[in-house]
């Protein structure tokens, strides 16, 4: 028995509890005199009523020598003079294999109020991204089970992709398809800032029983405080990292990064940051790379990440969309016009790109994909002429060919919600399409 290790722990342990007291509450912010604490540390605020549970909060800033806290829950029971107790630790959650199949909140507690499974480990939610020199290159494709993605926008194992779309274009449905059809070992799904009604709908309809069996869902609804919504993103990423370090191939799906940015903006404005680009504070643009760079490959396993980005008025160049697109390894643009034509999933292949596709696909696959993209591009460039009947057949051989292949390509791109195709089947369908096999 290693007694010295125990003696060392006893020597380092602090037997004192540090307390401060609440001075004022302004909006989201609680100002406290003491205790001694660091940024990111969790504190308990003890309500004045004795029968009430302590409220979890986090240190988010300082004002002169006073501490600025933000609570993880609504603050109805906090008054001037309430005791603030420092824990000396950052937020940790319980995580392990027995958590698979559960729906949890940002603090890692089951949403259906059942007790946590046994055999879980403590894991800190805020981790540093892997060292770039220790990240293995992305070398193999991951099967997503969606023909348009597997065939024309092939995703690599450990790639990070943004899904850019306005509201109601089918992001959640596409995430559900990927969760059910992908050949990853585990899905970690973060629903950040969702309407309460949509959470159960997504779990029961889009994800389904088969999808939930190999998924962990982290939920922070829109009515929860801003800090809880941010912690939902951090907790989901930490859970994915835990399984990656065990050697698993993990899918992380976050819906949506935009709402994480909005929550950080709320916190930044509350603690006195100046609003800069379209009202977003500087801290928003500093936390995005820290959060998104945590996923990807490491020397144990991989996290393939899909982040949805809500674009206001379908403007793909708004600040958050622009920042996220610069950080990630590819982007899928979901187009409202395509959805209005009844083509689902409504991915605009010509505006989308997978930055690692050329490294992970064979020459034959790339040639077929490039030829189909070329046919789509020629048709789109001449769509108006074709639709109004201004183009006469036989004028241009390439346009004639694009017109002939257009119905076949549209048929290939369409996919029913519960239709499943492997990566090989998608590539074979593309080959058959160009050889005249799909009608």
Short mmCIF file of C-alpha atoms in Angstrom, two decimals:
data_model
loop_
_atom_site.label_atom_id
_atom_site.label_comp_id
_atom_site.label_asym_id
_atom_site.label_seq_id
_atom_site.Cartn_x
_atom_site.Cartn_y
_atom_site.Cartn_z
CA UNK A 1 0.00 0.00 0.00
CA UNK A 2 1.42 3.38 -1.06
CA UNK A 3 1.07 5.37 2.17
CA UNK A 4 3.19 8.29 0.90
CA UNK A 5 0.64 9.12 -1.82
CA UNK A 6 -2.13 9.36 0.81
CA UNK A 7 0.07 11.47 3.11
CA UNK A 8 0.87 13.80 0.18
CA UNK A 9 -2.89 14.23 -0.54
CA UNK A 10 -3.55 15.03 3.13
CA UNK A 11 -0.77 17.65 3.14
CA UNK A 12 -2.15 19.32 0.00
CA UNK A 13 -5.78 19.23 1.16
CA UNK A 14 -7.24 22.53 2.34
CA UNK A 15 -9.38 21.93 5.43
CA UNK A 16 -10.87 25.46 5.37
CA UNK A 17 -14.05 26.53 3.61
CA UNK A 18 -13.89 29.99 2.06
CA UNK A 19 -16.99 32.19 2.14
CA UNK A 20 -18.03 35.56 0.80
CA UNK A 21 -21.36 37.40 0.73
CA UNK A 22 -23.64 38.67 -2.01
CA UNK A 23 -23.61 42.47 -2.42
CA UNK A 24 -25.97 42.94 -5.36
CA UNK A 25 -27.73 41.22 -8.26
CA UNK A 26 -27.97 43.06 -11.60
CA UNK A 27 -29.64 41.16 -14.43
CA UNK A 28 -27.64 37.97 -15.02
CA UNK A 29 -24.81 39.11 -12.78
CA UNK A 30 -24.28 38.48 -9.06
CA UNK A 31 -21.64 40.61 -7.35
CA UNK A 32 -20.01 39.18 -4.25
CA UNK A 33 -17.45 40.35 -1.72
CA UNK A 34 -15.19 37.29 -1.52
CA UNK A 35 -14.46 34.42 -1.40
CA UNK A 36 -10.99 33.91 -2.85
CA UNK A 37 -11.63 32.24 -6.23
CA UNK A 38 -10.36 32.07 -9.81
CA UNK A 39 -12.07 32.58 -13.19
CA UNK A 40 -14.06 29.47 -14.15
CA UNK A 41 -14.31 28.20 -10.56
CA UNK A 42 -17.64 26.86 -9.32
CA UNK A 43 -19.17 28.44 -6.19
CA UNK A 44 -22.27 27.63 -4.10
CA UNK A 45 -24.62 30.47 -3.21
CA UNK A 46 -26.60 29.60 -0.06
CA UNK A 47 -30.14 31.12 -0.13
CA UNK A 48 -31.36 32.93 2.99
CA UNK A 49 -34.15 30.33 3.43
CA UNK A 50 -32.68 27.32 5.23
CA UNK A 51 -34.74 24.67 3.41
CA UNK A 52 -33.51 25.72 -0.06
CA UNK A 53 -30.71 23.92 -1.93
CA UNK A 54 -27.48 25.88 -2.63
CA UNK A 55 -27.39 27.43 -6.12
CA UNK A 56 -24.45 26.52 -8.37
CA UNK A 57 -22.70 29.49 -9.97
CA UNK A 58 -19.45 30.23 -11.75
CA UNK A 59 -16.89 33.01 -11.44
CA UNK A 60 -16.93 34.90 -14.77
CA UNK A 61 -15.08 38.11 -13.88
CA UNK A 62 -13.92 40.65 -11.30
CA UNK A 63 -14.85 44.26 -10.57
CA UNK A 64 -12.09 45.90 -8.53
CA UNK A 65 -11.79 43.36 -5.68
CA UNK A 66 -15.33 42.04 -6.00
CA UNK A 67 -16.23 38.76 -7.70
CA UNK A 68 -18.76 38.56 -10.54
CA UNK A 69 -20.72 35.30 -10.56
CA UNK A 70 -23.29 33.84 -12.93
CA UNK A 71 -25.73 31.17 -11.76
CA UNK A 72 -26.48 27.88 -13.52
CA UNK A 73 -30.16 28.23 -12.48
CA UNK A 74 -32.76 30.97 -12.09
CA UNK A 75 -32.09 33.30 -9.14
CA UNK A 76 -35.32 33.79 -7.22
CA UNK A 77 -34.06 32.97 -3.73
CA UNK A 78 -30.87 35.08 -3.65
CA UNK A 79 -30.71 38.27 -1.62
CA UNK A 80 -28.15 40.68 -0.24
CA UNK A 81 -25.89 39.03 2.34
CA UNK A 82 -26.36 35.42 1.13
CA UNK A 83 -23.24 33.33 1.72
CA UNK A 84 -21.05 32.41 -1.28
CA UNK A 85 -18.89 29.31 -0.80
CA UNK A 86 -15.86 28.57 -3.02
CA UNK A 87 -15.31 24.95 -4.12
CA UNK A 88 -11.80 25.43 -5.52
CA UNK A 89 -12.71 23.40 -8.64
CA UNK A 90 -14.01 23.96 -12.15
CA UNK A 91 -17.22 22.24 -13.32
CA UNK A 92 -16.91 18.45 -13.52
CA UNK A 93 -19.47 15.96 -14.86
CA UNK A 94 -19.90 12.20 -14.43
CA UNK A 95 -19.18 10.26 -17.59
CA UNK A 96 -18.70 6.62 -18.60
CA UNK A 97 -19.95 3.85 -20.88
CA UNK A 98 -23.09 3.33 -18.78
CA UNK A 99 -24.18 6.90 -19.67
CA UNK A 100 -24.85 5.82 -23.31
CA UNK A 101 -28.59 5.94 -24.09
CA UNK A 102 -29.26 8.76 -21.58
CA UNK A 103 -30.45 12.34 -22.00
CA UNK A 104 -28.66 14.70 -19.60
CA UNK A 105 -28.54 18.40 -18.74
CA UNK A 106 -25.34 20.54 -18.97
CA UNK A 107 -24.39 19.49 -15.42
CA UNK A 108 -24.50 15.82 -16.48
CA UNK A 109 -27.71 14.96 -14.57
CA UNK A 110 -30.43 12.84 -16.30
CA UNK A 111 -33.32 14.97 -17.56
CA UNK A 112 -35.92 12.31 -16.71
CA UNK A 113 -34.86 12.65 -13.02
CA UNK A 114 -33.71 9.03 -12.73
CA UNK A 115 -30.50 8.39 -10.73
CA UNK A 116 -27.18 8.39 -12.58
CA UNK A 117 -25.88 4.93 -13.62
CA UNK A 118 -23.11 3.35 -11.54
CA UNK A 119 -19.43 3.26 -12.49
CA UNK A 120 -19.01 6.79 -13.87
CA UNK A 121 -15.84 8.90 -13.63
CA UNK A 122 -15.43 12.62 -12.94
CA UNK A 123 -14.33 14.65 -15.97
CA UNK A 124 -13.57 18.39 -16.16
CA UNK A 125 -15.70 20.08 -18.85
CA UNK A 126 -13.08 22.65 -19.92
CA UNK A 127 -10.09 20.99 -21.59
CA UNK A 128 -7.29 22.30 -23.79
CA UNK A 129 -7.35 21.35 -27.50
CA UNK A 130 -4.87 18.59 -28.52
CA UNK A 131 -1.34 19.65 -29.47
CA UNK A 132 -1.37 20.24 -33.28
CA UNK A 133 1.87 18.25 -33.68
CA UNK A 134 0.30 15.24 -31.93
CA UNK A 135 -2.83 15.17 -34.13
CA UNK A 136 -2.68 12.34 -36.70
CA UNK A 137 -3.75 13.48 -40.21
CA UNK A 138 -7.26 12.56 -41.39
CA UNK A 139 -6.69 9.52 -43.59
CA UNK A 140 -9.95 7.56 -43.97
CA UNK A 141 -13.57 8.42 -44.80
CA UNK A 142 -16.44 8.01 -42.36
CA UNK A 143 -19.73 6.70 -43.66
CA UNK A 144 -22.51 9.20 -43.01
CA UNK A 145 -25.28 7.22 -44.73
CA UNK A 146 -26.51 10.24 -46.75
CA UNK A 147 -25.87 9.84 -50.51
CA UNK A 148 -25.22 13.52 -51.27
CA UNK A 149 -22.60 13.75 -48.49
CA UNK A 150 -20.90 10.36 -48.92
CA UNK A 151 -20.76 10.70 -52.69
CA UNK A 152 -20.03 14.37 -53.38
CA UNK A 153 -18.87 15.83 -50.02
CA UNK A 154 -17.09 12.87 -48.42
CA UNK A 155 -16.35 13.42 -44.72
CA UNK A 156 -13.15 12.13 -43.08
CA UNK A 157 -12.93 10.41 -39.70
CA UNK A 158 -12.02 13.27 -37.36
CA UNK A 159 -13.16 16.09 -39.66
CA UNK A 160 -15.12 19.11 -38.34
CA UNK A 161 -17.97 20.29 -40.57
CA UNK A 162 -20.38 23.22 -40.33
CA UNK A 163 -23.99 22.88 -41.51
CA UNK A 164 -25.17 26.38 -42.48
CA UNK A 165 -28.89 27.01 -42.84
CA UNK A 166 -31.77 29.32 -42.03
CA UNK A 167 -34.62 28.14 -39.82
CA UNK A 168 -36.85 25.28 -40.98
CA UNK A 169 -34.64 23.94 -43.80
CA UNK A 170 -34.11 20.49 -42.24
CA UNK A 171 -30.93 20.68 -40.12
CA UNK A 172 -32.29 18.60 -37.24
CA UNK A 173 -33.69 15.96 -39.61
CA UNK A 174 -30.29 15.66 -41.33
CA UNK A 175 -28.53 15.35 -37.95
CA UNK A 176 -30.94 12.53 -37.04
CA UNK A 177 -30.16 10.73 -40.33
CA UNK A 178 -26.40 11.01 -39.67
CA UNK A 179 -26.82 9.77 -36.08
CA UNK A 180 -28.76 6.68 -37.22
CA UNK A 181 -26.79 5.83 -40.37
CA UNK A 182 -23.19 6.73 -39.50
CA UNK A 183 -20.62 3.99 -38.78
CA UNK A 184 -19.19 5.86 -35.75
CA UNK A 185 -19.09 3.97 -32.42
CA UNK A 186 -20.94 6.59 -30.33
CA UNK A 187 -22.94 9.77 -30.98
CA UNK A 188 -22.80 12.72 -28.58
CA UNK A 189 -25.60 15.16 -29.46
CA UNK A 190 -25.82 18.66 -27.97
CA UNK A 191 -29.14 20.48 -28.32
CA UNK A 192 -28.29 24.05 -27.32
CA UNK A 193 -30.98 26.73 -27.07
CA UNK A 194 -33.67 24.48 -28.58
CA UNK A 195 -37.37 24.99 -27.91
CA UNK A 196 -38.53 22.63 -25.15
CA UNK A 197 -41.12 21.12 -27.51
CA UNK A 198 -38.48 20.17 -30.07
CA UNK A 199 -36.26 18.19 -27.69
CA UNK A 200 -38.55 15.21 -27.28
CA UNK A 201 -39.60 15.39 -30.94
CA UNK A 202 -35.96 15.16 -32.03
CA UNK A 203 -35.22 12.24 -29.69
CA UNK A 204 -38.33 10.23 -30.60
CA UNK A 205 -38.76 11.07 -34.32
CA UNK A 206 -35.44 12.17 -35.79
CA UNK A 207 -33.09 10.13 -33.60
CA UNK A 208 -35.39 7.18 -32.90
CA UNK A 209 -34.90 4.26 -30.53
CA UNK A 210 -32.06 2.74 -32.59
CA UNK A 211 -30.17 6.05 -32.65
CA UNK A 212 -30.62 6.72 -28.92
CA UNK A 213 -29.17 3.29 -28.02
CA UNK A 214 -25.72 4.47 -29.13
CA UNK A 215 -26.05 8.15 -28.24
CA UNK A 216 -25.68 10.52 -25.32
CA UNK A 217 -27.87 13.63 -25.66
CA UNK A 218 -26.99 16.85 -23.78
CA UNK A 219 -29.88 19.34 -23.62
CA UNK A 220 -29.88 23.05 -22.67
CA UNK A 221 -33.20 24.60 -23.70
CA UNK A 222 -33.68 28.26 -24.65
CA UNK A 223 -35.35 29.16 -21.33
CA UNK A 224 -32.25 28.23 -19.29
CA UNK A 225 -29.66 30.85 -18.21
CA UNK A 226 -26.95 31.80 -20.71
CA UNK A 227 -24.25 30.06 -18.68
CA UNK A 228 -26.14 26.75 -18.81
CA UNK A 229 -26.39 26.97 -22.61
CA UNK A 230 -22.63 27.53 -22.91
CA UNK A 231 -21.91 24.70 -20.45
CA UNK A 232 -24.11 22.41 -22.57
CA UNK A 233 -21.63 22.84 -25.44
CA UNK A 234 -18.62 22.33 -23.17
CA UNK A 235 -20.14 19.27 -21.46
CA UNK A 236 -21.01 17.57 -24.77
CA UNK A 237 -17.49 18.23 -26.08
CA UNK A 238 -15.96 16.88 -22.84
CA UNK A 239 -18.05 13.67 -23.06
CA UNK A 240 -16.92 13.19 -26.68
CA UNK A 241 -13.28 13.75 -25.60
CA UNK A 242 -13.62 11.16 -22.83
CA UNK A 243 -14.69 8.48 -25.32
CA UNK A 244 -12.08 9.58 -27.88
CA UNK A 245 -9.37 9.07 -25.24
CA UNK A 246 -10.66 5.51 -24.75
CA UNK A 247 -10.04 4.86 -28.47
CA UNK A 248 -13.60 5.26 -29.80
CA UNK A 249 -14.63 6.91 -33.06
CA UNK A 250 -17.16 9.51 -31.87
CA UNK A 251 -19.67 11.69 -33.73
CA UNK A 252 -20.29 15.03 -31.99
CA UNK A 253 -23.35 16.91 -33.26
CA UNK A 254 -24.09 20.38 -31.94
CA UNK A 255 -27.31 22.22 -32.77
CA UNK A 256 -26.40 25.05 -32.79
CA UNK A 257 -23.13 26.97 -32.44
CA UNK A 258 -24.97 30.23 -33.12
CA UNK A 259 -26.95 29.87 -29.88
CA UNK A 260 -23.71 29.20 -27.96
CA UNK A 261 -22.36 32.47 -29.40
CA UNK A 262 -25.58 34.30 -28.44
CA UNK A 263 -25.29 32.97 -24.87
CA UNK A 264 -21.67 34.17 -24.65
CA UNK A 265 -22.78 37.56 -25.98
CA UNK A 266 -25.34 37.79 -23.12
CA UNK A 267 -22.62 37.03 -20.57
CA UNK A 268 -20.12 39.42 -22.19
CA UNK A 269 -22.59 42.31 -22.21
CA UNK A 270 -23.60 41.60 -18.59
CA UNK A 271 -20.01 41.82 -17.33
CA UNK A 272 -19.33 45.03 -19.26
CA UNK A 273 -17.69 43.98 -22.53
CA UNK A 274 -18.19 46.40 -25.44
CA UNK A 275 -20.45 45.18 -28.27
CA UNK A 276 -18.41 45.08 -31.50
CA UNK A 277 -19.34 43.17 -34.69
CA UNK A 278 -23.16 43.28 -35.00
CA UNK A 279 -23.50 43.40 -31.21
CA UNK A 280 -21.27 40.36 -30.54
CA UNK A 281 -18.62 40.91 -27.85
CA UNK A 282 -14.89 40.11 -28.35
CA UNK A 283 -15.11 37.08 -26.02
CA UNK A 284 -17.49 35.36 -28.50
CA UNK A 285 -14.76 35.26 -31.14
CA UNK A 286 -12.18 34.04 -28.62
CA UNK A 287 -14.23 31.11 -27.23
CA UNK A 288 -15.32 29.77 -30.68
CA UNK A 289 -11.87 28.47 -31.75
CA UNK A 290 -11.19 27.15 -28.22
CA UNK A 291 -14.42 25.12 -28.34
CA UNK A 292 -14.27 23.95 -31.97
CA UNK A 293 -10.56 23.04 -31.94
CA UNK A 294 -11.11 20.54 -29.12
CA UNK A 295 -12.68 18.06 -31.55
CA UNK A 296 -10.86 16.18 -34.32
CA UNK A 297 -8.20 13.48 -34.08
CA UNK A 298 -5.75 12.60 -31.35
CA UNK A 299 -3.38 9.65 -30.85
CA UNK A 300 -6.16 7.52 -29.28
CA UNK A 301 -9.35 8.03 -31.32
CA UNK A 302 -11.34 10.56 -33.34
CA UNK A 303 -14.21 13.01 -32.94
CA UNK A 304 -16.01 13.75 -36.21
CA UNK A 305 -17.97 16.93 -35.47
CA UNK A 306 -21.05 18.38 -37.16
CA UNK A 307 -21.93 21.92 -36.02
CA UNK A 308 -25.11 23.58 -37.23
CA UNK A 309 -24.97 27.35 -37.79
CA UNK A 310 -28.18 29.40 -37.96
CA UNK A 311 -27.84 32.15 -40.56
CA UNK A 312 -30.11 35.19 -40.17
CA UNK A 313 -32.06 35.84 -43.35
CA UNK A 314 -30.02 33.13 -45.11
CA UNK A 315 -26.99 35.50 -45.01
CA UNK A 316 -23.95 33.18 -45.18
CA UNK A 317 -21.56 36.06 -44.40
CA UNK A 318 -22.96 37.15 -41.04
CA UNK A 319 -20.26 37.31 -38.28
CA UNK A 320 -20.73 33.92 -36.58
CA UNK A 321 -21.12 32.03 -39.86
CA UNK A 322 -17.98 33.71 -41.20
CA UNK A 323 -15.95 32.96 -38.05
CA UNK A 324 -17.07 29.32 -37.84
CA UNK A 325 -16.46 28.67 -41.55
CA UNK A 326 -12.87 29.88 -41.10
CA UNK A 327 -12.22 27.49 -38.20
CA UNK A 328 -13.79 24.27 -39.54
CA UNK A 329 -12.62 21.75 -42.17
CA UNK A 330 -15.62 22.09 -44.45
CA UNK A 331 -19.15 23.42 -44.70
CA UNK A 332 -22.50 22.16 -46.00
CA UNK A 333 -24.85 24.92 -47.13
CA UNK A 334 -28.53 24.03 -46.80
CA UNK A 335 -30.53 26.07 -49.30
CA UNK A 336 -34.11 27.22 -48.77
CA UNK A 337 -34.76 27.30 -52.54
CA UNK A 338 -33.78 23.62 -52.82
CA UNK A 339 -36.07 22.76 -49.89
CA UNK A 340 -38.92 24.66 -51.58
CA UNK A 341 -38.42 22.47 -54.66
CA UNK A 342 -39.06 19.42 -52.46
CA UNK A 343 -35.48 18.10 -52.55
CA UNK A 344 -34.40 16.75 -49.16
CA UNK A 345 -31.83 16.86 -47.70
CA UNK A 346 -31.66 20.42 -49.07
CA UNK A 347 -27.85 20.55 -49.43
CA UNK A 348 -26.53 22.96 -52.06
CA UNK A 349 -23.66 20.77 -53.28
CA UNK A 350 -22.10 23.52 -55.43
CA UNK A 351 -21.81 25.95 -52.47
CA UNK A 352 -20.60 23.23 -50.07
CA UNK A 353 -17.08 21.87 -49.66
CA UNK A 354 -15.28 19.12 -47.75
CA UNK A 355 -11.67 20.25 -47.37
CA UNK A 356 -10.29 16.74 -46.81
CA UNK A 357 -12.23 14.88 -49.54
CA UNK A 358 -9.26 14.76 -51.94
CA UNK A 359 -7.06 13.15 -49.26
CA UNK A 360 -9.46 10.36 -48.27
CA UNK A 361 -11.08 9.24 -51.54
CA UNK A 362 -9.76 7.16 -54.45
CA UNK A 363 -9.04 8.60 -57.89
CA UNK A 364 -12.10 6.96 -59.47
CA UNK A 365 -14.43 8.37 -56.77
CA UNK A 366 -12.97 11.89 -57.18
CA UNK A 367 -13.28 11.77 -60.97
CA UNK A 368 -16.96 10.74 -60.82
CA UNK A 369 -17.76 13.34 -58.12
CA UNK A 370 -16.04 16.13 -60.10
CA UNK A 371 -17.91 15.18 -63.29
CA UNK A 372 -21.30 15.27 -61.51
CA UNK A 373 -20.44 18.63 -59.90
CA UNK A 374 -19.46 19.95 -63.34
CA UNK A 375 -22.79 18.84 -64.85
CA UNK A 376 -24.68 20.48 -61.95
CA UNK A 377 -22.70 23.70 -62.35
CA UNK A 378 -23.36 23.92 -66.12
CA UNK A 379 -27.09 23.35 -65.55
CA UNK A 380 -27.28 25.99 -62.76
CA UNK A 381 -25.43 28.57 -64.90
CA UNK A 382 -28.03 28.11 -67.66
CA UNK A 383 -31.09 27.34 -65.53
CA UNK A 384 -32.98 30.54 -66.44
CA UNK A 385 -32.41 30.11 -70.19
CA UNK A 386 -33.56 26.49 -70.01
CA UNK A 387 -36.64 27.28 -67.90
CA UNK A 388 -37.94 30.07 -70.15
CA UNK A 389 -37.25 28.01 -73.29
CA UNK A 390 -34.60 30.39 -74.64
CA UNK A 391 -32.05 27.61 -75.04
CA UNK A 392 -32.32 25.45 -78.16
CA UNK A 393 -31.13 21.87 -78.00
CA UNK A 394 -28.02 21.24 -80.07
CA UNK A 395 -26.53 24.72 -79.57
CA UNK A 396 -24.00 23.56 -76.95
CA UNK A 397 -23.04 19.93 -76.41
CA UNK A 398 -22.10 20.42 -72.70
CA UNK A 399 -25.43 22.10 -71.88
CA UNK A 400 -27.30 19.32 -73.73
CA UNK A 401 -25.47 16.75 -71.62
CA UNK A 402 -26.21 18.68 -68.38
CA UNK A 403 -29.94 18.81 -69.31
CA UNK A 404 -29.97 15.06 -70.04
CA UNK A 405 -28.34 14.20 -66.69
CA UNK A 406 -30.24 16.74 -64.55
CA UNK A 407 -33.25 14.49 -63.63
CA UNK A 408 -30.92 11.60 -62.77
CA UNK A 409 -28.73 13.81 -60.54
CA UNK A 410 -31.81 15.19 -58.75
CA UNK A 411 -33.05 11.64 -58.16
CA UNK A 412 -29.65 10.71 -56.70
CA UNK A 413 -29.55 13.75 -54.37
CA UNK A 414 -33.02 13.09 -52.94
CA UNK A 415 -33.17 10.73 -49.97
CA UNK A 416 -36.00 9.68 -47.72
CA UNK A 417 -35.52 10.31 -43.98
CA UNK A 418 -35.33 6.58 -43.17
CA UNK A 419 -33.52 5.50 -46.36
CA UNK A 420 -30.05 4.13 -45.72
CA UNK A 421 -27.14 3.82 -48.15
CA UNK A 422 -23.58 2.75 -47.42
CA UNK A 423 -20.60 4.74 -48.75
CA UNK A 424 -19.87 2.03 -51.34
CA UNK A 425 -23.51 1.97 -52.49
CA UNK A 426 -23.47 5.77 -52.93
CA UNK A 427 -20.30 5.63 -55.07
CA UNK A 428 -21.76 2.74 -57.14
CA UNK A 429 -24.97 4.74 -57.70
CA UNK A 430 -22.90 7.70 -58.97
CA UNK A 431 -20.99 5.42 -61.37
CA UNK A 432 -24.27 3.90 -62.56
CA UNK A 433 -25.75 7.40 -63.00
CA UNK A 434 -22.97 8.51 -65.37
CA UNK A 435 -23.20 5.22 -67.26
CA UNK A 436 -26.94 5.68 -67.81
CA UNK A 437 -28.16 3.30 -65.09
CA UNK A 438 -30.35 5.67 -62.99
CA UNK A 439 -33.61 6.97 -64.50
#
